[in-house]
Amino acid sequence: MRVYIFALTFIIFGAASAQTTVSISDRPKLVVGIVVDQMRQEYLYRYYNKFGNDGFKRLIGDGFMVKNAHYNYTPTYTGPGHASVYTGTTPAVHGIIGNDFYNKKNGKMVNCVEDSLQKIVGVASGNGDVSPWRLLSSTVTDELELFTQKRAKVIGLSFKDRGAVLPAGHLGDAAFWFDSGTGRFVSSSYYMSKLPDWTEKFNSLNLPDKYLSQEWNTLLPIEQYTESGPDDSPYEKKYAGKTKPTFPYNLPQMRKQNGNFDLLYMTPFANDYLTEFAKAALEGEKMGKDDISDFLCVSYSTTDAIGHAVGPNAIEVEDTYLRLDRNIADLLKTLDKEVGAGNYTLFLTADHAVADVPQYLKDNKMPAGYYNENYVQAKLNEYLNGYFPGKKLIANVSNEQIFLNQDAFQGNPKSTGLDMFIVSELIGKYLLTVEGVANYYTEGLLRQGNYNDGGVKGSVIRGYHPKRSGDVVVVLEPGWFESGSIQGTTHGSPYTYDTNVPMLFYGKGIKKGVSVQYHPITDIAPTISALLNIKFPSGCTGNPVSELFE
């Protein structure tokens, strides 16, 4: 019997040891995370026939695609999106509740990566007072740094500061973003005191001037863009200096009227610039060159800037994605050469998707509309004044959240006549009289809610952080959003047009395949963690995509 037990023990623990012992070769030399700002999953289908064979098609055909990937919270914005992809959790846990949000402590709006203790690095002045300090969970990139005793290289790149800073995490070696005042990539004193030599060398190429000295015309003959609407559309915003939102775009002529280097951000050539910078980072930082896994985070932001201006049916958007397809192909080719095909793992997703232009939907007899937050705030103050004359009860209205003036509720409700629960419910009752408002949720209801609730309510709960979010959350009807313009579009809702985004895995450790099972975006970080054999991020609520490991 003792022999049997010993043998059985050896088999169980010996087998477990064999399964959990991981050699260096089991890990990719490099992980590349690509986030495409404002990309719908359906763009992969709509533009598929016009993509080349070496970009998106390569990722789809030789990788693994999750077709039913969604953001499982609201609001669907850029800051929360990047934070959620890399932490494996939602704003309720990681605390990034918006790009900019109301700070209850000082009564001011703050940016999600704003940090007054930091300064810009790379130019004399500009947007550099940033860091990830408001991010309350670790990221998969942080966990890689911890696992390797900070010997891994982790770099974040984007045109937007938040698109570089949040993915790189708290322990990232560097994050770089575009400075529109100079056309250079810059960083923050959080990471370094001066730019690396390879970055200075890259900046000295002055590529933005080259890109802005040319014309932006369609990559293909314009009549072939049948996946989009007419070029001259009343639903698109016009660039300064143009009488119509149509091709071609003479960038040298438009440059001065569109903020000089700001104009680059509104063209697909910004994606070219970022791709070249990513290639320079690979070489300059010698990423993927040793036996310690590195992590390169690349966030393409131009798709969002153009998409906001013209909406998802514009030829400009289609042309941008056809060109981005070539950028992806170029990056893959460089990775094959510098790291080696089969030595790296790559994932591609988006920080949110996008709504159709409401006016376009309305004109085509579809339900949609515009919600004016300033108007609603003014009418709401007027409404509450009828119950509580002379009382300032609302401190801020932003991001479809209402923040109450906490000072007004410090006294005894019996003597002041002010009860926060009653005021919140009065606000809610008024909101339900406003056209376009679907529902409201109070702070008390959300704090007591189940994190795993389904439907819209669950999305609101997972996007709600008790210390940072408002006292009343407004949910609009499908097709509605807050805007003062009938041209262009935005995002931020809990509906599928804003939540369904690509989730593509490719490279080492990834089998070919496709899944239509539902996966929240929070499943990316634990999937990459499992592939790297490191622990999950500290606040992680997602799970590995099991189909990849079956």
Coordinates of C-alpha atoms in Angstrom, one line a residue:
M1 CA 0.0 0.0 0.0
R2 CA 2.9 2.4 0.8
V3 CA 4.5 1.7 -2.5
Y4 CA 1.3 2.4 -4.3
I5 CA 0.8 5.7 -2.5
F6 CA 4.4 6.7 -3.2
A7 CA 4.0 5.8 -6.8
L8 CA 0.7 7.6 -7.1
T9 CA 2.1 10.7 -5.4
F10 CA 5.1 10.7 -7.8
I11 CA 2.8 10.4 -10.8
I12 CA 0.5 13.2 -9.6
F13 CA 3.2 15.6 -8.5
G14 CA 5.7 14.6 -11.1
A15 CA 3.2 15.2 -13.8
A16 CA 2.1 18.5 -12.3
S17 CA 5.8 19.5 -12.1
A18 CA 6.4 18.6 -15.7
Q19 CA 3.3 20.6 -16.8
T20 CA 4.2 23.7 -14.8
T21 CA 7.9 23.8 -15.6
V22 CA 8.3 26.2 -18.4
S23 CA 11.4 26.7 -20.5
I24 CA 12.3 30.1 -22.0
S25 CA 11.4 28.8 -25.4
D26 CA 7.8 28.4 -24.3
R27 CA 7.5 32.2 -24.1
P28 CA 7.5 34.6 -27.0
K29 CA 10.5 36.8 -27.2
L30 CA 8.2 39.7 -27.8
V31 CA 4.5 40.5 -27.3
V32 CA 3.1 43.3 -29.5
G33 CA -0.2 44.8 -28.4
I34 CA -2.0 46.8 -31.1
V35 CA -5.0 49.0 -30.2
V36 CA -6.8 50.7 -33.1
D37 CA -8.8 53.6 -31.8
Q38 CA -12.5 53.5 -32.7
M39 CA -12.4 50.3 -34.8
R40 CA -15.6 48.3 -35.3
Q41 CA -15.4 44.5 -35.7
E42 CA -17.5 44.8 -38.8
Y43 CA -14.8 46.9 -40.6
L44 CA -12.9 43.6 -41.0
Y45 CA -15.8 42.2 -43.0
R46 CA -16.7 45.4 -44.8
Y47 CA -13.3 46.1 -46.2
Y48 CA -12.0 42.6 -46.3
N49 CA -12.0 42.2 -50.1
K50 CA -9.8 45.3 -50.5
F51 CA -7.2 44.4 -47.8
G52 CA -3.9 43.0 -49.0
N53 CA -2.8 39.5 -48.0
D54 CA -0.1 40.5 -45.5
G55 CA -2.0 42.7 -43.0
F56 CA -5.4 42.1 -41.5
K57 CA -5.9 39.0 -43.7
R58 CA -2.7 37.5 -42.4
L59 CA -3.8 38.0 -38.8
I60 CA -7.3 36.6 -39.5
G61 CA -6.1 33.6 -41.7
D62 CA -3.1 32.6 -39.7
G63 CA -4.2 33.7 -36.3
F64 CA -7.3 33.3 -34.1
M65 CA -10.2 35.7 -34.3
V66 CA -12.9 36.2 -31.7
K67 CA -15.8 37.6 -33.6
N68 CA -18.1 38.2 -30.6
A69 CA -15.7 40.4 -28.5
H70 CA -17.3 43.3 -26.6
Y71 CA -16.7 46.0 -24.1
N72 CA -18.7 44.9 -21.0
Y73 CA -19.1 48.3 -19.4
T74 CA -20.0 51.9 -20.2
P75 CA -18.7 54.5 -20.9
T76 CA -16.8 53.3 -23.9
Y77 CA -14.0 55.9 -24.2
T78 CA -10.3 55.8 -25.1
G79 CA -8.8 56.0 -21.6
P80 CA -11.0 53.4 -20.1
G81 CA -10.6 51.2 -23.2
H82 CA -6.8 51.1 -23.1
A83 CA -6.9 50.6 -19.3
S84 CA -9.3 47.7 -19.6
V85 CA -7.4 45.9 -22.4
Y86 CA -4.2 45.9 -20.3
T87 CA -5.6 45.4 -16.8
G88 CA -8.2 42.8 -17.7
T89 CA -10.8 44.6 -15.7
T90 CA -13.2 47.5 -16.0
P91 CA -13.4 51.1 -14.6
A92 CA -15.2 49.9 -11.5
V93 CA -11.9 48.3 -10.5
H94 CA -9.1 50.2 -12.4
G95 CA -10.6 53.6 -11.8
I96 CA -10.2 55.1 -15.3
I97 CA -13.8 56.2 -15.7
G98 CA -13.3 58.6 -18.7
N99 CA -10.7 60.5 -20.8
D100 CA -11.4 63.5 -18.6
F101 CA -13.6 63.4 -15.5
Y102 CA -14.8 65.5 -12.6
N103 CA -12.5 65.4 -9.6
K104 CA -14.8 65.4 -6.5
K105 CA -11.9 66.5 -4.3
N106 CA -11.0 69.7 -6.0
G107 CA -14.1 70.4 -8.1
K108 CA -12.2 70.4 -11.4
M109 CA -12.1 68.3 -14.5
V110 CA -8.9 66.1 -14.7
N111 CA -7.4 64.1 -17.5
C112 CA -7.1 60.4 -16.8
V113 CA -3.2 60.5 -17.1
E114 CA -2.7 64.0 -15.9
D115 CA 0.1 64.3 -13.3
S116 CA 1.3 67.7 -12.1
L117 CA 4.4 66.2 -10.6
Q118 CA 5.8 65.3 -14.1
K119 CA 7.2 67.4 -16.9
I120 CA 7.6 67.0 -20.6
V121 CA 10.7 65.4 -21.9
G122 CA 12.0 66.0 -25.5
V123 CA 10.8 69.6 -26.0
A124 CA 10.8 72.8 -23.9
S125 CA 7.1 72.9 -23.3
G126 CA 4.0 70.9 -24.1
N127 CA 1.8 68.0 -23.0
G128 CA 4.1 66.0 -20.8
D129 CA 2.7 66.3 -17.2
V130 CA 1.4 62.8 -17.4
S131 CA 1.8 59.4 -15.7
P132 CA -0.3 56.3 -15.0
W133 CA -0.7 57.1 -11.3
R134 CA -4.6 57.2 -11.5
L135 CA -4.7 53.6 -12.8
L136 CA -5.6 51.5 -9.7
S137 CA -4.7 48.0 -11.0
S138 CA -1.6 46.5 -12.4
T139 CA -1.4 45.8 -16.1
V140 CA -0.2 42.7 -18.0
T141 CA 2.9 44.8 -18.8
D142 CA 3.5 45.5 -15.1
E143 CA 3.2 41.8 -14.4
L144 CA 5.8 41.0 -17.0
E145 CA 8.1 43.5 -15.5
L146 CA 7.6 42.0 -12.0
F147 CA 8.0 38.5 -13.3
T148 CA 11.3 39.3 -15.0
Q149 CA 12.6 41.5 -12.1
K150 CA 12.2 44.5 -14.4
R151 CA 14.6 43.0 -17.0
A152 CA 11.8 43.0 -19.7
K153 CA 11.6 46.0 -22.0
V154 CA 8.1 47.5 -22.0
I155 CA 7.4 50.4 -24.4
G156 CA 4.2 52.3 -25.1
L157 CA 3.7 54.3 -28.4
S158 CA 0.7 56.4 -29.6
F159 CA -0.3 59.8 -30.9
K160 CA -2.3 60.2 -27.7
D161 CA -0.6 60.3 -24.3
R162 CA -3.2 58.0 -22.7
G163 CA -2.8 55.5 -25.6
A164 CA 0.9 55.2 -24.7
V165 CA 0.9 55.6 -20.9
L166 CA -1.9 53.3 -19.8
P167 CA -0.8 50.2 -21.8
A168 CA 2.9 50.7 -20.6
G169 CA 1.6 50.5 -17.0
H170 CA 3.2 51.7 -13.9
L171 CA 6.6 49.9 -14.5
G172 CA 7.0 50.6 -18.2
D173 CA 10.4 51.6 -19.4
A174 CA 9.0 54.3 -21.6
A175 CA 5.9 55.8 -23.2
F176 CA 6.1 58.1 -26.1
W177 CA 3.4 60.3 -27.8
F178 CA 3.1 62.9 -30.4
D179 CA 3.7 66.6 -29.6
S180 CA 1.6 68.6 -32.1
G181 CA 3.5 71.8 -31.4
T182 CA 6.7 70.4 -32.8
G183 CA 5.8 67.2 -34.7
R184 CA 8.1 65.2 -32.4
F185 CA 7.6 62.2 -30.2
V186 CA 8.0 63.1 -26.6
S187 CA 7.8 61.5 -23.2
S188 CA 7.4 62.4 -19.5
S189 CA 9.8 62.8 -16.6
Y190 CA 8.0 59.8 -15.0
Y191 CA 10.0 57.6 -17.3
M192 CA 13.2 59.5 -18.1
S193 CA 15.2 62.7 -17.9
K194 CA 16.0 62.8 -21.6
L195 CA 14.9 61.0 -24.7
P196 CA 17.0 58.0 -25.8
D197 CA 19.4 58.6 -28.7
W198 CA 17.4 56.5 -31.1
T199 CA 14.3 58.7 -30.4
E200 CA 16.3 61.9 -31.0
K201 CA 17.7 60.4 -34.2
F202 CA 14.2 59.5 -35.3
N203 CA 12.8 63.0 -34.5
S204 CA 15.6 64.6 -36.5
L205 CA 14.2 63.0 -39.7
N206 CA 11.4 65.5 -39.6
L207 CA 9.0 63.1 -41.2
P208 CA 5.8 65.1 -40.4
D209 CA 7.0 67.8 -42.8
K210 CA 7.4 65.2 -45.5
Y211 CA 3.9 63.8 -44.9
L212 CA 2.3 67.2 -44.9
S213 CA 4.0 68.2 -48.1
Q214 CA 1.9 65.8 -50.1
E215 CA -1.7 65.3 -51.2
W216 CA -4.1 62.9 -49.5
N217 CA -6.0 61.2 -52.2
T218 CA -7.7 57.8 -52.2
L219 CA -5.4 54.8 -52.4
L220 CA -7.7 53.2 -55.0
P221 CA -9.8 54.9 -57.7
I222 CA -12.6 56.6 -55.7
E223 CA -15.3 54.8 -57.6
Q224 CA -14.2 51.5 -56.1
Y225 CA -15.0 52.6 -52.6
T226 CA -18.5 51.0 -52.8
E227 CA -18.3 50.0 -49.1
S228 CA -18.8 53.7 -48.2
G229 CA -21.3 56.4 -48.9
P230 CA -20.9 59.4 -51.3
D231 CA -17.7 61.5 -51.0
D232 CA -19.7 64.7 -50.7
S233 CA -21.9 64.0 -47.6
P234 CA -23.9 66.4 -45.5
Y235 CA -23.0 64.3 -42.4
E236 CA -19.3 65.0 -42.5
K237 CA -17.4 67.9 -40.9
K238 CA -15.3 70.0 -43.3
Y239 CA -11.6 70.6 -42.7
A240 CA -10.7 74.2 -42.4
G241 CA -10.0 75.7 -45.8
K242 CA -12.2 73.3 -47.7
T243 CA -15.7 74.1 -48.9
K244 CA -16.6 70.4 -49.2
P245 CA -15.6 67.3 -47.2
T246 CA -14.2 65.6 -50.4
F247 CA -11.0 64.3 -51.9
P248 CA -8.4 65.3 -52.7
Y249 CA -6.9 67.0 -49.6
N250 CA -4.1 69.4 -50.5
L251 CA -2.2 69.2 -47.2
P252 CA 0.4 71.9 -47.9
Q253 CA -2.4 74.4 -48.6
M254 CA -4.5 73.3 -45.6
R255 CA -1.6 73.0 -43.1
K256 CA -1.7 76.6 -41.8
Q257 CA -5.4 76.7 -41.3
N258 CA -5.5 73.4 -39.5
G259 CA -3.0 73.9 -36.8
N260 CA 0.2 72.9 -38.6
F261 CA 1.2 69.5 -37.2
D262 CA -2.3 69.1 -35.8
L263 CA -3.3 68.4 -39.4
L264 CA -1.1 65.3 -39.6
Y265 CA -3.3 63.7 -36.9
M266 CA -6.3 64.1 -39.2
T267 CA -4.7 62.1 -42.0
P268 CA -3.7 58.4 -42.4
F269 CA -0.1 59.5 -42.8
A270 CA 0.0 59.8 -38.9
N271 CA -0.4 56.0 -38.9
D272 CA 2.6 55.8 -41.3
Y273 CA 4.6 58.0 -38.9
L274 CA 3.7 55.9 -35.8
T275 CA 4.5 52.6 -37.7
E276 CA 8.0 54.0 -38.6
F277 CA 8.4 55.0 -34.9
A278 CA 7.4 51.5 -33.8
K279 CA 10.0 50.0 -36.1
A280 CA 12.6 52.4 -34.8
A281 CA 11.7 51.4 -31.2
L282 CA 12.2 47.7 -32.0
E283 CA 15.6 48.4 -33.3
G284 CA 16.6 51.1 -30.9
E285 CA 15.6 49.2 -27.8
K286 CA 16.7 45.8 -29.2
M287 CA 13.3 44.4 -28.4
G288 CA 12.9 40.6 -28.7
K289 CA 16.6 40.1 -29.1
D290 CA 17.3 38.0 -25.9
D291 CA 15.6 35.3 -23.9
I292 CA 13.6 37.7 -21.7
S293 CA 10.2 38.5 -23.1
D294 CA 9.6 42.2 -24.0
F295 CA 6.3 44.0 -24.7
L296 CA 5.6 46.7 -27.3
C297 CA 2.3 48.5 -27.1
V298 CA 1.2 50.4 -30.2
S299 CA -2.0 52.5 -30.3
Y300 CA -3.2 53.9 -33.6
S301 CA -5.2 57.0 -32.9
T302 CA -5.8 58.6 -36.3
T303 CA -8.7 56.3 -37.0
D304 CA -10.5 57.9 -34.1
A305 CA -9.7 61.5 -35.1
I306 CA -10.9 60.9 -38.7
G307 CA -13.9 58.8 -37.6
H308 CA -15.1 61.5 -35.2
A309 CA -15.1 64.1 -38.0
V310 CA -16.8 62.1 -40.8
G311 CA -18.5 59.1 -39.4
P312 CA -18.2 55.3 -40.2
N313 CA -19.7 55.5 -43.7
A314 CA -17.1 58.0 -45.1
I315 CA -14.7 57.2 -47.8
E316 CA -12.0 58.9 -45.7
V317 CA -12.5 56.2 -43.0
E318 CA -12.3 53.4 -45.6
D319 CA -9.2 54.8 -47.1
T320 CA -7.6 55.1 -43.7
Y321 CA -8.2 51.4 -43.0
L322 CA -6.9 50.3 -46.3
R323 CA -3.8 52.2 -45.6
L324 CA -3.6 50.9 -42.0
D325 CA -3.8 47.4 -43.5
R326 CA -0.5 48.2 -45.2
N327 CA 0.9 49.6 -41.9
I328 CA 0.1 46.3 -40.2
A329 CA 1.7 44.4 -43.0
D330 CA 4.8 46.5 -42.8
L331 CA 5.0 46.0 -39.0
L332 CA 4.6 42.3 -39.4
K333 CA 7.3 42.1 -42.0
T334 CA 9.7 44.0 -39.7
L335 CA 8.8 41.7 -36.8
D336 CA 9.6 38.7 -38.9
K337 CA 13.0 40.2 -39.8
E338 CA 14.0 41.6 -36.4
V339 CA 12.5 39.1 -34.0
G340 CA 11.8 36.1 -36.2
A341 CA 8.6 34.6 -37.5
G342 CA 7.2 32.3 -34.8
N343 CA 9.1 34.1 -32.0
Y344 CA 6.6 36.8 -31.2
T345 CA 2.9 37.0 -30.2
L346 CA 0.7 39.8 -31.3
F347 CA -2.9 40.8 -30.4
L348 CA -5.0 43.5 -32.1
T349 CA -8.1 45.1 -30.7
A350 CA -9.8 48.5 -30.3
D351 CA -10.5 50.8 -27.4
H352 CA -14.1 51.1 -28.4
A353 CA -16.2 51.1 -31.6
V354 CA -18.4 53.9 -32.9
A355 CA -22.0 55.1 -33.5
D356 CA -23.5 56.0 -36.8
V357 CA -24.2 59.7 -37.4
P358 CA -27.6 60.2 -35.7
Q359 CA -28.8 62.7 -38.4
Y360 CA -28.0 60.1 -41.1
L361 CA -30.1 57.5 -39.2
K362 CA -32.9 60.0 -38.6
D363 CA -33.0 61.0 -42.3
N364 CA -33.3 57.3 -43.1
K365 CA -36.2 56.7 -40.6
M366 CA -34.0 55.0 -38.0
P367 CA -34.3 55.8 -34.3
A368 CA -31.6 58.3 -33.2
G369 CA -31.1 61.8 -31.9
Y370 CA -29.0 64.3 -30.0
Y371 CA -28.9 65.0 -26.3
N372 CA -27.7 68.4 -25.2
E373 CA -26.1 68.1 -21.8
N374 CA -25.8 71.8 -21.1
Y375 CA -29.5 72.3 -21.9
V376 CA -30.5 69.4 -19.6
Q377 CA -28.3 70.8 -16.8
A378 CA -29.9 74.2 -17.0
K379 CA -33.4 72.8 -17.1
L380 CA -32.6 70.4 -14.2
N381 CA -31.4 73.2 -12.0
E382 CA -34.6 75.1 -12.8
Y383 CA -36.6 72.0 -11.9
L384 CA -34.8 71.4 -8.6
N385 CA -35.1 75.0 -7.6
G386 CA -38.8 74.5 -7.6
Y387 CA -38.4 72.0 -4.7
F388 CA -35.4 73.6 -3.0
P389 CA -35.3 77.3 -3.7
G390 CA -31.8 78.9 -3.6
K391 CA -30.0 75.6 -3.2
K392 CA -27.1 74.7 -5.4
L393 CA -27.5 71.0 -5.6
I394 CA -25.6 70.0 -8.8
A395 CA -21.8 70.4 -8.9
N396 CA -21.1 69.0 -12.3
V397 CA -22.7 67.3 -15.3
S398 CA -20.3 65.4 -17.6
N399 CA -19.8 62.1 -19.4
E400 CA -23.6 61.6 -18.9
Q401 CA -23.1 61.6 -15.1
I402 CA -24.5 64.0 -12.6
F403 CA -22.4 65.0 -9.6
L404 CA -24.2 66.4 -6.6
N405 CA -22.8 69.3 -4.5
Q406 CA -21.8 67.3 -1.5
D407 CA -21.5 70.3 0.7
A408 CA -25.2 70.9 0.4
F409 CA -26.0 67.6 2.1
Q410 CA -23.6 67.8 5.1
G411 CA -26.4 68.9 7.5
N412 CA -29.1 66.9 9.1
P413 CA -31.8 66.1 6.5
K414 CA -34.5 66.7 9.0
S415 CA -33.3 70.3 9.6
T416 CA -32.1 71.1 6.1
G417 CA -34.9 69.4 4.2
L418 CA -32.2 67.9 1.9
D419 CA -32.0 64.2 1.5
M420 CA -29.5 62.8 -1.1
F421 CA -31.7 59.8 -1.9
I422 CA -34.8 62.0 -2.5
V423 CA -32.8 64.6 -4.6
S424 CA -31.3 61.7 -6.7
E425 CA -34.7 60.2 -7.4
L426 CA -36.1 63.7 -8.3
I427 CA -33.3 64.1 -10.8
G428 CA -34.0 60.7 -12.2
K429 CA -37.7 61.4 -12.6
Y430 CA -37.0 64.6 -14.4
L431 CA -34.5 62.8 -16.7
L432 CA -37.1 60.3 -17.8
T433 CA -39.1 63.2 -19.2
V434 CA -36.2 64.2 -21.5
E435 CA -36.3 62.9 -25.0
G436 CA -33.6 60.4 -25.7
V437 CA -33.1 59.3 -22.1
A438 CA -33.6 55.6 -21.7
N439 CA -32.9 55.2 -18.0
Y440 CA -31.0 56.5 -15.0
Y441 CA -29.1 54.7 -12.1
T442 CA -28.4 56.2 -8.8
E443 CA -25.2 55.9 -6.8
G444 CA -26.9 53.7 -4.1
L445 CA -28.3 51.3 -6.7
L446 CA -25.0 51.0 -8.5
R447 CA -22.9 50.4 -5.3
Q448 CA -25.2 47.6 -4.2
G449 CA -25.4 46.1 -7.7
N450 CA -23.9 42.8 -8.8
Y451 CA -20.7 43.2 -10.8
N452 CA -21.8 40.3 -13.0
D453 CA -25.3 41.6 -13.8
G454 CA -26.2 41.4 -17.5
G455 CA -27.7 44.0 -19.8
V456 CA -27.3 47.7 -19.7
K457 CA -27.5 47.8 -15.9
G458 CA -24.5 45.5 -15.7
S459 CA -22.5 47.6 -18.1
V460 CA -23.2 50.7 -16.0
I461 CA -22.2 48.9 -12.8
R462 CA -18.9 47.7 -14.3
G463 CA -18.1 51.2 -15.5
Y464 CA -19.0 52.8 -12.2
H465 CA -16.3 53.6 -9.6
P466 CA -17.8 54.8 -6.3
K467 CA -15.1 57.2 -5.4
R468 CA -14.8 58.8 -8.9
S469 CA -18.1 58.4 -10.7
G470 CA -21.2 60.7 -10.4
D471 CA -24.3 60.3 -8.1
V472 CA -26.6 59.7 -11.0
V473 CA -25.7 58.0 -14.3
V474 CA -27.8 58.7 -17.5
V475 CA -28.3 56.1 -20.2
L476 CA -29.5 57.3 -23.5
E477 CA -31.6 55.4 -26.1
P478 CA -29.8 53.5 -28.8
G479 CA -28.7 55.8 -31.6
W480 CA -28.6 58.9 -29.3
F481 CA -25.5 60.7 -28.1
E482 CA -24.5 64.0 -26.6
S483 CA -23.5 66.5 -29.3
G484 CA -24.0 70.0 -30.5
S485 CA -23.3 69.2 -34.2
I486 CA -25.2 67.0 -36.7
Q487 CA -21.9 66.3 -38.6
G488 CA -19.5 63.6 -37.4
T489 CA -20.0 61.0 -34.7
T490 CA -18.8 59.7 -31.3
H491 CA -18.9 56.7 -29.0
G492 CA -19.5 56.0 -25.3
S493 CA -22.7 54.0 -25.1
P494 CA -23.3 50.4 -23.8
Y495 CA -24.8 49.4 -27.2
T496 CA -23.2 46.9 -29.6
Y497 CA -22.3 49.5 -32.2
D498 CA -19.9 50.9 -29.5
T499 CA -18.9 47.6 -27.8
N500 CA -18.2 45.0 -30.6
V501 CA -14.5 45.3 -31.5
P502 CA -11.8 43.1 -33.0
M503 CA -10.0 40.6 -30.9
L504 CA -7.3 39.0 -32.9
F505 CA -4.4 36.8 -31.7
Y506 CA -1.4 35.9 -33.8
G507 CA 2.0 34.3 -33.6
K508 CA 3.7 32.1 -31.1
G509 CA 1.4 30.0 -29.0
I510 CA -1.6 30.9 -31.1
K511 CA -3.5 28.3 -33.1
K512 CA -5.5 29.1 -36.2
G513 CA -9.2 29.5 -35.7
V514 CA -12.2 31.5 -35.1
S515 CA -14.8 31.7 -32.3
V516 CA -18.2 33.2 -32.1
Q517 CA -18.4 32.7 -28.3
Y518 CA -18.9 35.9 -26.3
H519 CA -15.8 37.3 -24.8
P520 CA -15.5 40.6 -22.9
I521 CA -12.5 42.8 -23.7
T522 CA -11.2 42.0 -20.2
D523 CA -10.2 38.5 -21.5
I524 CA -7.2 39.8 -23.4
A525 CA -4.9 40.5 -20.5
P526 CA -5.4 37.1 -18.8
T527 CA -5.0 35.4 -22.2
I528 CA -1.6 37.1 -22.7
S529 CA -0.7 36.4 -19.1
A530 CA -1.4 32.7 -19.6
L531 CA 0.7 32.6 -22.8
L532 CA 3.6 34.3 -20.9
N533 CA 3.1 32.1 -17.9
I534 CA 2.9 35.1 -15.5
K535 CA 0.3 36.0 -13.0
F536 CA -2.8 37.9 -14.0
P537 CA -3.0 41.7 -13.3
S538 CA -4.0 42.6 -9.8
G539 CA -7.5 43.7 -10.5
C540 CA -8.2 41.2 -13.3
T541 CA -11.8 40.1 -13.7
G542 CA -11.5 38.5 -17.1
N543 CA -10.6 35.0 -18.1
P544 CA -8.2 33.5 -20.7
V545 CA -9.9 32.8 -24.1
S546 CA -10.3 29.1 -23.4
E547 CA -10.6 28.2 -27.1
L548 CA -7.0 29.1 -27.6
F549 CA -5.8 26.6 -25.1
E550 CA -8.1 23.6 -26.0

